[in-house]
PDB file of C-alpha atoms in Angstrom:
ATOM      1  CA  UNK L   1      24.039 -15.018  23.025  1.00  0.00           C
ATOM      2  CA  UNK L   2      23.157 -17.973  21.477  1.00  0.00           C
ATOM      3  CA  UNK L   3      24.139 -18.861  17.798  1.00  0.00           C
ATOM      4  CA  UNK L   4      23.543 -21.503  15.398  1.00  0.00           C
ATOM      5  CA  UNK L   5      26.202 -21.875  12.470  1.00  0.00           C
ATOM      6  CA  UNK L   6      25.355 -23.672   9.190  1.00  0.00           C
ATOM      7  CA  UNK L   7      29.067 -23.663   7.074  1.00  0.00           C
ATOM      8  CA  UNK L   8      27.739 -25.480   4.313  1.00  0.00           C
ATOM      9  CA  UNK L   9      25.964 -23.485   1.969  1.00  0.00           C
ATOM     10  CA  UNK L  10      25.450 -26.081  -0.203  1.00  0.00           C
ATOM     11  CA  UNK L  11      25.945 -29.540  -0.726  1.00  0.00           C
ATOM     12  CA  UNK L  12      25.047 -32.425  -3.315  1.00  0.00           C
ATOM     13  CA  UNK L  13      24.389 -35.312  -3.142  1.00  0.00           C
ATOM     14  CA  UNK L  14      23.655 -38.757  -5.469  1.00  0.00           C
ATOM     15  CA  UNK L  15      19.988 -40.825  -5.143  1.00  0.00           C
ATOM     16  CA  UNK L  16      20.649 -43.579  -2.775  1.00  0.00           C
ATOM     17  CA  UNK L  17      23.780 -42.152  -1.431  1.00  0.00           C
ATOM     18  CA  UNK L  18      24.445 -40.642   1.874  1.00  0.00           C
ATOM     19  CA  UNK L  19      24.860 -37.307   3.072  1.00  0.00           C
ATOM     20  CA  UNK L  20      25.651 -35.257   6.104  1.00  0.00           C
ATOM     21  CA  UNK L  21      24.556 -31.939   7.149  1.00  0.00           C
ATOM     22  CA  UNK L  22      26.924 -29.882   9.286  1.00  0.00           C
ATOM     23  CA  UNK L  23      25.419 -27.697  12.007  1.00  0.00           C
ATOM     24  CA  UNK L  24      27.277 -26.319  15.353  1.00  0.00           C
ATOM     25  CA  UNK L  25      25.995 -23.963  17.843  1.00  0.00           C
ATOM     26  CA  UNK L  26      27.061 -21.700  20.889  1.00  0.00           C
ATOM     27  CA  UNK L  27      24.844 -21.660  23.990  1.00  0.00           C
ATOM     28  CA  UNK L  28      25.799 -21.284  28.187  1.00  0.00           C
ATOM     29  CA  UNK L  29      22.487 -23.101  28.627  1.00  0.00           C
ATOM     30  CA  UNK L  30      22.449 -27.316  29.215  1.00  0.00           C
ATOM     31  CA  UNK L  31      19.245 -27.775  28.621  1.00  0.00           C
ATOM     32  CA  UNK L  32      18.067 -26.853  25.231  1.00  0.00           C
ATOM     33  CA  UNK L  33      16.410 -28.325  21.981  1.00  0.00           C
ATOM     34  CA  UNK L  34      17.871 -29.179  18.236  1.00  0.00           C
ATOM     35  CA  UNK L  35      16.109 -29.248  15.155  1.00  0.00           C
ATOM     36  CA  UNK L  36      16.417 -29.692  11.647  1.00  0.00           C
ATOM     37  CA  UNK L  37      13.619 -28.119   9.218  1.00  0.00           C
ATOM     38  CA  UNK L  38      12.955 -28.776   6.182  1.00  0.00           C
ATOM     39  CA  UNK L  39      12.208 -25.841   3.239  1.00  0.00           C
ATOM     40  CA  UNK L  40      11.431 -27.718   0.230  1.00  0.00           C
ATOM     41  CA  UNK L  41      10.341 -25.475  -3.064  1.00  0.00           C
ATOM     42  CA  UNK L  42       6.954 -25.714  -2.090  1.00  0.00           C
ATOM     43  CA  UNK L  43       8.536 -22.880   1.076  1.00  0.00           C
ATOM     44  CA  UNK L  44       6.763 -24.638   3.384  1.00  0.00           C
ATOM     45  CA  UNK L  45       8.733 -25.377   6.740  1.00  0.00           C
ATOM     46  CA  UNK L  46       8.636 -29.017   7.663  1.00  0.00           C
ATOM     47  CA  UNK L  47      10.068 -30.421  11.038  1.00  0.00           C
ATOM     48  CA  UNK L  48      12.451 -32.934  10.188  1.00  0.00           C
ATOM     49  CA  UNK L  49      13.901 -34.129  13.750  1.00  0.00           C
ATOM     50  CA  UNK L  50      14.548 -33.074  17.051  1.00  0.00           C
ATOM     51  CA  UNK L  51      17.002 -33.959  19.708  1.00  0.00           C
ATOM     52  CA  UNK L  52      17.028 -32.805  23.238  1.00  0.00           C
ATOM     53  CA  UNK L  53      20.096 -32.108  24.583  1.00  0.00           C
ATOM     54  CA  UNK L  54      19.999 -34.067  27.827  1.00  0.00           C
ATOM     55  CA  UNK L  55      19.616 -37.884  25.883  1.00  0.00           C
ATOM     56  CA  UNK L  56      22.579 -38.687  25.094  1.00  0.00           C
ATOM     57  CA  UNK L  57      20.702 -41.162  22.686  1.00  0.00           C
ATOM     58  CA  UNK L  58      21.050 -40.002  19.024  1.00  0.00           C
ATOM     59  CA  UNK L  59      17.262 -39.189  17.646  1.00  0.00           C
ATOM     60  CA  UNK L  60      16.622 -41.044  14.595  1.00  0.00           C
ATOM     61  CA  UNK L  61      13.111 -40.725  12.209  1.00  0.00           C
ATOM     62  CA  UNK L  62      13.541 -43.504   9.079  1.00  0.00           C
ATOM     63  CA  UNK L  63      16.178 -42.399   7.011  1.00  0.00           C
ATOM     64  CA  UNK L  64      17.124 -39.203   8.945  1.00  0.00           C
ATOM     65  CA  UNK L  65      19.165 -39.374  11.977  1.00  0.00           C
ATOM     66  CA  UNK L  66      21.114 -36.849  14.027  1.00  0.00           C
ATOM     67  CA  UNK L  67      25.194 -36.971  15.378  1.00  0.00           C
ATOM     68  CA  UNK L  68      24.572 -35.171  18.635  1.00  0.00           C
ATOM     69  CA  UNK L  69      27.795 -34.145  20.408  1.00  0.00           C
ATOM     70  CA  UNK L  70      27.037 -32.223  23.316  1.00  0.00           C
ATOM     71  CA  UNK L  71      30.400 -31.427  24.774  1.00  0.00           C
ATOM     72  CA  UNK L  72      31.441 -30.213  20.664  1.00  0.00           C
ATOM     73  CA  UNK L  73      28.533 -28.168  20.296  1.00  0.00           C
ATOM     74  CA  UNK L  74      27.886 -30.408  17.073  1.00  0.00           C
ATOM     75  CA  UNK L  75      24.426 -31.055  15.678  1.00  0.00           C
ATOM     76  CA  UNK L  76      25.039 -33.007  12.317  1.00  0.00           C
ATOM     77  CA  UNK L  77      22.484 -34.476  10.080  1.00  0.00           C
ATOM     78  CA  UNK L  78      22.700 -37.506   8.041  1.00  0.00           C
ATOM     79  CA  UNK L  79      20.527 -38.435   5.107  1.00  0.00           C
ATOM     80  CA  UNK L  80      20.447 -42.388   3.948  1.00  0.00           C
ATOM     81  CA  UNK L  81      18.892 -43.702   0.692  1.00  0.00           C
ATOM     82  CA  UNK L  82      18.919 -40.174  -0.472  1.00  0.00           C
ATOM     83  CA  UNK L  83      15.699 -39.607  -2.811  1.00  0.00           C
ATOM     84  CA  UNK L  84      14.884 -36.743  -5.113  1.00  0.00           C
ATOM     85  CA  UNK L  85      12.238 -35.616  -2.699  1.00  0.00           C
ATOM     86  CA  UNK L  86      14.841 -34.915  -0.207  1.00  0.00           C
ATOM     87  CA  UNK L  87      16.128 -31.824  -2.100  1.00  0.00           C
ATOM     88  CA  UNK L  88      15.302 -29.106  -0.424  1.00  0.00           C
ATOM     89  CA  UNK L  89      16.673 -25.986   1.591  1.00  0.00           C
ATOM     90  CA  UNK L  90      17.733 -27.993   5.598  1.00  0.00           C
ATOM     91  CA  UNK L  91      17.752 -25.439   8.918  1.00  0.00           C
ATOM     92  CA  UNK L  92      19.315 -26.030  11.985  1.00  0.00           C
ATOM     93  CA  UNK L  93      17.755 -24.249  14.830  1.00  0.00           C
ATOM     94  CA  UNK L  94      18.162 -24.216  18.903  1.00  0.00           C
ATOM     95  CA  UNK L  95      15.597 -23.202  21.344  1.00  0.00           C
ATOM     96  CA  UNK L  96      15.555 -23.619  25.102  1.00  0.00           C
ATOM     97  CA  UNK L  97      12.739 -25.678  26.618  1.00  0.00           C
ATOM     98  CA  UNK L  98       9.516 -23.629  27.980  1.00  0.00           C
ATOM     99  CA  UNK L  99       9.733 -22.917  32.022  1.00  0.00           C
ATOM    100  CA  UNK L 100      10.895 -20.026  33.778  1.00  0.00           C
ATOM    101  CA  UNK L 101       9.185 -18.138  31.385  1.00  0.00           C
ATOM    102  CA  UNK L 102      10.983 -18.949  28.287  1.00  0.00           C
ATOM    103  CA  UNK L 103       9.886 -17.848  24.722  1.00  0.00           C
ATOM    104  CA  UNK L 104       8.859 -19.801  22.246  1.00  0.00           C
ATOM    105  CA  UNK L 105      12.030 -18.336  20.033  1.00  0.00           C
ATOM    106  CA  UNK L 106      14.229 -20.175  17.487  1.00  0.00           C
ATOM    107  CA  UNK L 107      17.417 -19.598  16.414  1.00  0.00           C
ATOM    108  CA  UNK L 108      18.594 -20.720  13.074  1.00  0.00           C
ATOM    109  CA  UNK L 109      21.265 -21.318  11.267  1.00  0.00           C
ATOM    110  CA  UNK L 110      21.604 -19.726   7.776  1.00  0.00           C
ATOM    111  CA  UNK L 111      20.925 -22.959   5.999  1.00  0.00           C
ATOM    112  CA  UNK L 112      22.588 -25.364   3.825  1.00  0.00           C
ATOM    113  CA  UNK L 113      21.198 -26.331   0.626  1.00  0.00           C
ATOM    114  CA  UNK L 114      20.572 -30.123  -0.524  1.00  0.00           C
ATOM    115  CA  UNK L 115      20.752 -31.234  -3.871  1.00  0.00           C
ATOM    116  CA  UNK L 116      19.950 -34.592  -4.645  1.00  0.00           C
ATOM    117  CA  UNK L 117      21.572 -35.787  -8.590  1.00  0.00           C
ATOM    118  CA  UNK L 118      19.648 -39.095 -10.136  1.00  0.00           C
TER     119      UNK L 118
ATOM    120  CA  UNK K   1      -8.018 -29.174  11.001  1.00  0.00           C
ATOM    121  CA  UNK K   2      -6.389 -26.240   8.726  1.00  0.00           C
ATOM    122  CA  UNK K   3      -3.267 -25.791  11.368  1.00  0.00           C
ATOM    123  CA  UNK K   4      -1.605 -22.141  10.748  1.00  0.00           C
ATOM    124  CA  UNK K   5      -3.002 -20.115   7.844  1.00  0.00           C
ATOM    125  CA  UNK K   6      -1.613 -17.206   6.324  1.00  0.00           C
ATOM    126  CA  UNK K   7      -2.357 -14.701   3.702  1.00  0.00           C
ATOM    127  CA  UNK K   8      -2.133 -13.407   0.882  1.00  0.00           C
ATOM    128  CA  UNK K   9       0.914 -15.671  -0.236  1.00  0.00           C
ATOM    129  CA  UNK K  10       2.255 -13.304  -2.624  1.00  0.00           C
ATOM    130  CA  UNK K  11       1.961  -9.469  -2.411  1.00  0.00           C
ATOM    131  CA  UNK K  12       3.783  -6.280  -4.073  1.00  0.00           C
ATOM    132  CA  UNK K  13       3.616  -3.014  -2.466  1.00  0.00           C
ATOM    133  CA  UNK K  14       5.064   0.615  -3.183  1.00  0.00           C
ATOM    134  CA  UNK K  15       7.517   2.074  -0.370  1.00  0.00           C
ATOM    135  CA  UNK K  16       5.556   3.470   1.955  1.00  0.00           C
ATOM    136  CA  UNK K  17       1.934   1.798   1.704  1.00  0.00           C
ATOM    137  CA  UNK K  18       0.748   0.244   4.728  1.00  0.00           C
ATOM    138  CA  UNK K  19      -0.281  -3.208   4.780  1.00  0.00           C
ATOM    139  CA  UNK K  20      -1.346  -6.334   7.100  1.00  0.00           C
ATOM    140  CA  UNK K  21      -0.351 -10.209   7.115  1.00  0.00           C
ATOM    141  CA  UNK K  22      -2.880 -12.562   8.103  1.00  0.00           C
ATOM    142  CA  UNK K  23      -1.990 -15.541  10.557  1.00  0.00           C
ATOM    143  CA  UNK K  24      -4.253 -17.510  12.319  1.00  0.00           C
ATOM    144  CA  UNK K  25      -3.826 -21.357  13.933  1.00  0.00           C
ATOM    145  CA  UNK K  26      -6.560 -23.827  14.431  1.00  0.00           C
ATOM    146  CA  UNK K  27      -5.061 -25.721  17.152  1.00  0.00           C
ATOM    147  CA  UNK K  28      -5.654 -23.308  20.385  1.00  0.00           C
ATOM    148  CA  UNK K  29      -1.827 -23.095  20.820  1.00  0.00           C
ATOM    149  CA  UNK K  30      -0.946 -20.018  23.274  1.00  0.00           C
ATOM    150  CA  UNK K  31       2.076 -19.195  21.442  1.00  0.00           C
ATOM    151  CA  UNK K  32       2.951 -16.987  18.201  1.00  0.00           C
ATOM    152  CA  UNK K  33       5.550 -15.667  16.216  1.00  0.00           C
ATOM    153  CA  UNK K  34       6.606 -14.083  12.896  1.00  0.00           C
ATOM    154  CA  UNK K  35       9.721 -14.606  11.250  1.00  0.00           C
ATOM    155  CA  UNK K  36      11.166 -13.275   8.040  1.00  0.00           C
ATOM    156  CA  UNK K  37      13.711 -14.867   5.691  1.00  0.00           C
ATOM    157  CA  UNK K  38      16.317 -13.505   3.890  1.00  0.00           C
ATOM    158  CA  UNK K  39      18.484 -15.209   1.897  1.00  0.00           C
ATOM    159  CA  UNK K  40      21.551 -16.122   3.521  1.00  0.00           C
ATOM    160  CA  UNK K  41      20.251 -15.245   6.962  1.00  0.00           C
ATOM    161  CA  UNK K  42      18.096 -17.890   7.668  1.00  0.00           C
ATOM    162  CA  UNK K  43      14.848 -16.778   9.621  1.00  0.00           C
ATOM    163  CA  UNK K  44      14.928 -13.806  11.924  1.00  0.00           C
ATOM    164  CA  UNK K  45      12.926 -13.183  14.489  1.00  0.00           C
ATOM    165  CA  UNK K  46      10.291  -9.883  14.560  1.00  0.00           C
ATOM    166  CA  UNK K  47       7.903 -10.610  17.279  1.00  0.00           C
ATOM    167  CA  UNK K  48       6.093 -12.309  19.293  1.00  0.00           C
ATOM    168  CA  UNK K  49       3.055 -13.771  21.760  1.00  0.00           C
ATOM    169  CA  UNK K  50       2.513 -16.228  24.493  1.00  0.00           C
ATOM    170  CA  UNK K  51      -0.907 -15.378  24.760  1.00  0.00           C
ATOM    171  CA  UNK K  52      -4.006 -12.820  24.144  1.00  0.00           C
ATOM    172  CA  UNK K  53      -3.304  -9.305  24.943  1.00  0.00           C
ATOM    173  CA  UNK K  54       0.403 -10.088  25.061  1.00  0.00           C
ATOM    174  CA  UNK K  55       3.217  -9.284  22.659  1.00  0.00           C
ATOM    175  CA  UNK K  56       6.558  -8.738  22.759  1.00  0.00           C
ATOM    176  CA  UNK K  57       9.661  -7.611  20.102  1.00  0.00           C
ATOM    177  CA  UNK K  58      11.931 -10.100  18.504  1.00  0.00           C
ATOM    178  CA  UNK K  59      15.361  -9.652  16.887  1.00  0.00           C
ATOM    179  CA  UNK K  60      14.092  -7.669  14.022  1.00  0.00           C
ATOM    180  CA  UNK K  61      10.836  -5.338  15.121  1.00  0.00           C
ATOM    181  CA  UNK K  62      11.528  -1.933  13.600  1.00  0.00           C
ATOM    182  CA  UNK K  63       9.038  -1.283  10.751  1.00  0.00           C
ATOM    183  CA  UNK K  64       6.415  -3.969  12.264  1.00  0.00           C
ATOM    184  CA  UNK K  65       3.344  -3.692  14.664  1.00  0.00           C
ATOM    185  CA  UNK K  66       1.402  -6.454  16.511  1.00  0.00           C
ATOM    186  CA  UNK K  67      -1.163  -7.024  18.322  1.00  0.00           C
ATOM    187  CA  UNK K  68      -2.859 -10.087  19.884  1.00  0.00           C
ATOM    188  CA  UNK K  69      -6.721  -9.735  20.387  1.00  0.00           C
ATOM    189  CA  UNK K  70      -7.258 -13.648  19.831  1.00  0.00           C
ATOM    190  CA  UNK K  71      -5.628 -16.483  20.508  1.00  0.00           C
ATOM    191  CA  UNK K  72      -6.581 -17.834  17.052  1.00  0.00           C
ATOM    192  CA  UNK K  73      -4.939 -14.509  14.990  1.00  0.00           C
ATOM    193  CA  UNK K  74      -1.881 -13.092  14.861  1.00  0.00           C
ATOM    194  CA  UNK K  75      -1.747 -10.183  12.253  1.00  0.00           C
ATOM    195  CA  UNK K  76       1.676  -8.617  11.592  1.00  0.00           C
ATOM    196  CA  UNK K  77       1.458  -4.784  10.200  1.00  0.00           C
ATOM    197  CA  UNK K  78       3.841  -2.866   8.112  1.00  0.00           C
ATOM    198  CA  UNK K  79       3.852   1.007   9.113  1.00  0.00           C
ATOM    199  CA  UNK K  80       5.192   2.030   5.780  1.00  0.00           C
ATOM    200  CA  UNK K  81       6.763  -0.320   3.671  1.00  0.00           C
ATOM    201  CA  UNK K  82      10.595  -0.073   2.541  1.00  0.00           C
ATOM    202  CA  UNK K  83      12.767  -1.983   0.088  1.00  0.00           C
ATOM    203  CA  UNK K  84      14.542  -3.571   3.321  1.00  0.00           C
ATOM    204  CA  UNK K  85      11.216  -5.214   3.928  1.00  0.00           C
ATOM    205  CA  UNK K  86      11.243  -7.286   0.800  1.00  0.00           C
ATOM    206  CA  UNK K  87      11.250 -10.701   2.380  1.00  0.00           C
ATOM    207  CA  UNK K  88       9.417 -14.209   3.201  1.00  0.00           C
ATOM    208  CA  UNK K  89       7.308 -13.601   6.132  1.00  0.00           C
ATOM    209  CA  UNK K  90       6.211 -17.403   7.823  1.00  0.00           C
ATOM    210  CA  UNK K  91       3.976 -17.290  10.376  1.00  0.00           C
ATOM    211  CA  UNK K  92       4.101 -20.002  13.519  1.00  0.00           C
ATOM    212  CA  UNK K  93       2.467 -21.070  16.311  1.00  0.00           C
ATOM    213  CA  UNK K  94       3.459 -23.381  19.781  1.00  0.00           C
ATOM    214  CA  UNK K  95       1.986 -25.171  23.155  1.00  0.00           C
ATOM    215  CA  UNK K  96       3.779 -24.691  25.989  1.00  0.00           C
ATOM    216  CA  UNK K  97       2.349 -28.210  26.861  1.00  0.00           C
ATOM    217  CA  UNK K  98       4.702 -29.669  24.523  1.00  0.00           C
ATOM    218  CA  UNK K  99       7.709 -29.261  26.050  1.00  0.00           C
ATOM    219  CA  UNK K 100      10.235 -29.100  23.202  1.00  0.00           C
ATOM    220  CA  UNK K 101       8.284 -25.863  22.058  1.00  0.00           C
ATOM    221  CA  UNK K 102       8.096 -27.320  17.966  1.00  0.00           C
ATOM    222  CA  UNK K 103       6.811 -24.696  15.918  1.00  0.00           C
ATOM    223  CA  UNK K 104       4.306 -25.754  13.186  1.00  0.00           C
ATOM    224  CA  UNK K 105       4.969 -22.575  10.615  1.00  0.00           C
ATOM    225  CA  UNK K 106       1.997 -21.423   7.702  1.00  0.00           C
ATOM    226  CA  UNK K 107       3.180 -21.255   4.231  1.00  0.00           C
ATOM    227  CA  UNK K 108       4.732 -18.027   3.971  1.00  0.00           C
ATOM    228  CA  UNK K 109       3.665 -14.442   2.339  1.00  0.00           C
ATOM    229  CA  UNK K 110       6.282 -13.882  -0.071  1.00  0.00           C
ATOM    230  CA  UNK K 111       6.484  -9.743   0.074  1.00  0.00           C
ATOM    231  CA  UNK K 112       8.232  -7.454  -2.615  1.00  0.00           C
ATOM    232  CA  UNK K 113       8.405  -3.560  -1.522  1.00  0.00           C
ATOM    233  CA  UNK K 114       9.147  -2.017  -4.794  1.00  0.00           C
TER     234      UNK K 114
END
């Protein structure tokens, strides 16, 4: 079965500094999907960045970007220019892509918890 | 263009009322789900649809009912609420013409079974 692991429950971080988000994951499959979510206070899920696992070519949206290592099973996430709107509660979460009747499930990690100090 | 809508966002029940969660998505988007989470257990799947009349069970279904008469709702029923169902419920819906499946998820119903 597939499993996403988060080991980081929480981590801290200063304004402007960078950070990295841990995230590994167990799957047979070679196709498949990453994501990171975002859970700010508000509790509303927000899709941070994705990363399909046949480019090879790290995804990157502003000041988020991913470390993809597909043979490690490693889906990090680094932060840059960290701002106080970045604090927030960050998922990892692997699906499989839809044909052959897939499902539209995710499976996510347990979380890791960002704070951001100014 | 509301995207996925859920109520009520905060609700307190006794153990053993009944009670329904609202979802419904804007977007015409075959595919729904309901998740709960639990703190330190991220979110946990309970059920769900890739289309009207069709359902299915998740990771976590006992205690939960279904059904998909729409393809704009997705209500999620509890039988007969128990403590173990005090949770964050998000509702979330996907295309399967977007391959990478993203989910766009409501804002939650934050339940306490007392």
């Amino acid at each position: 079965a597939q499993t996403v692991t988060q080991s980081q429950p929480e981590m801290s971080v200063q304004e402007a500094e960078t950070v990295t988000l841990s995230c590994t994951y167990d799957t047979s499959e070679s196709d498949y999907y990453l994501f990171w979510y975002k859970q700010p206070p508000s509790r509303q899920m927000i899709l941070v960045i994705r990363q399909e696992a046949y480019k090879q070519q790290n995804a990157t949206e502003n000041r988020f970007s991913v470390n993809f290592q597909k043979a490690a099973k490693s889906f990090s996430l680094k932060i840059s220019d960290s701002q106080l709107g970045d604090a927030a509660m960050y998922f990892c979460a692997y699906r499989i892509p839809f044909y052959g009747g897939a499902t539209n499930k995710l499976i996510f990690g347990t979380g890791t918890l960002l704070a951001v100090q100014p | 263009n509301a995207g996925v809508t859920q109520t009520p966002k905060f609700q307190v029940l006794k153990t053993g009322q009944s009670m329904t969660l609202q979802c419904a998505q804007d977007m015409n988007h075959e595919y729904m789900s309901w998740y709960r989470q639990d703190p330190g257990m991220g979110l946990r799947l309970i059920h769900y649809s890739v289309g009207a009349g069709i359902t299915d069970q998740g990771e976590v279904p006992n205690g939960y009912n279904v059904s998909r008469s729409t393809t704009e709702d997705f209500p999620l029923r509890l039988l007969s609420a128990a403590p173990s169902q005090t949770s964050v419920y998000f509702c979330a819906s996907s295309s399967p013409r977007s391959r990478d499946g993203s989910l766009y998820f409501g804002p939650g119903t934050r339940l306490t079974v007392t």
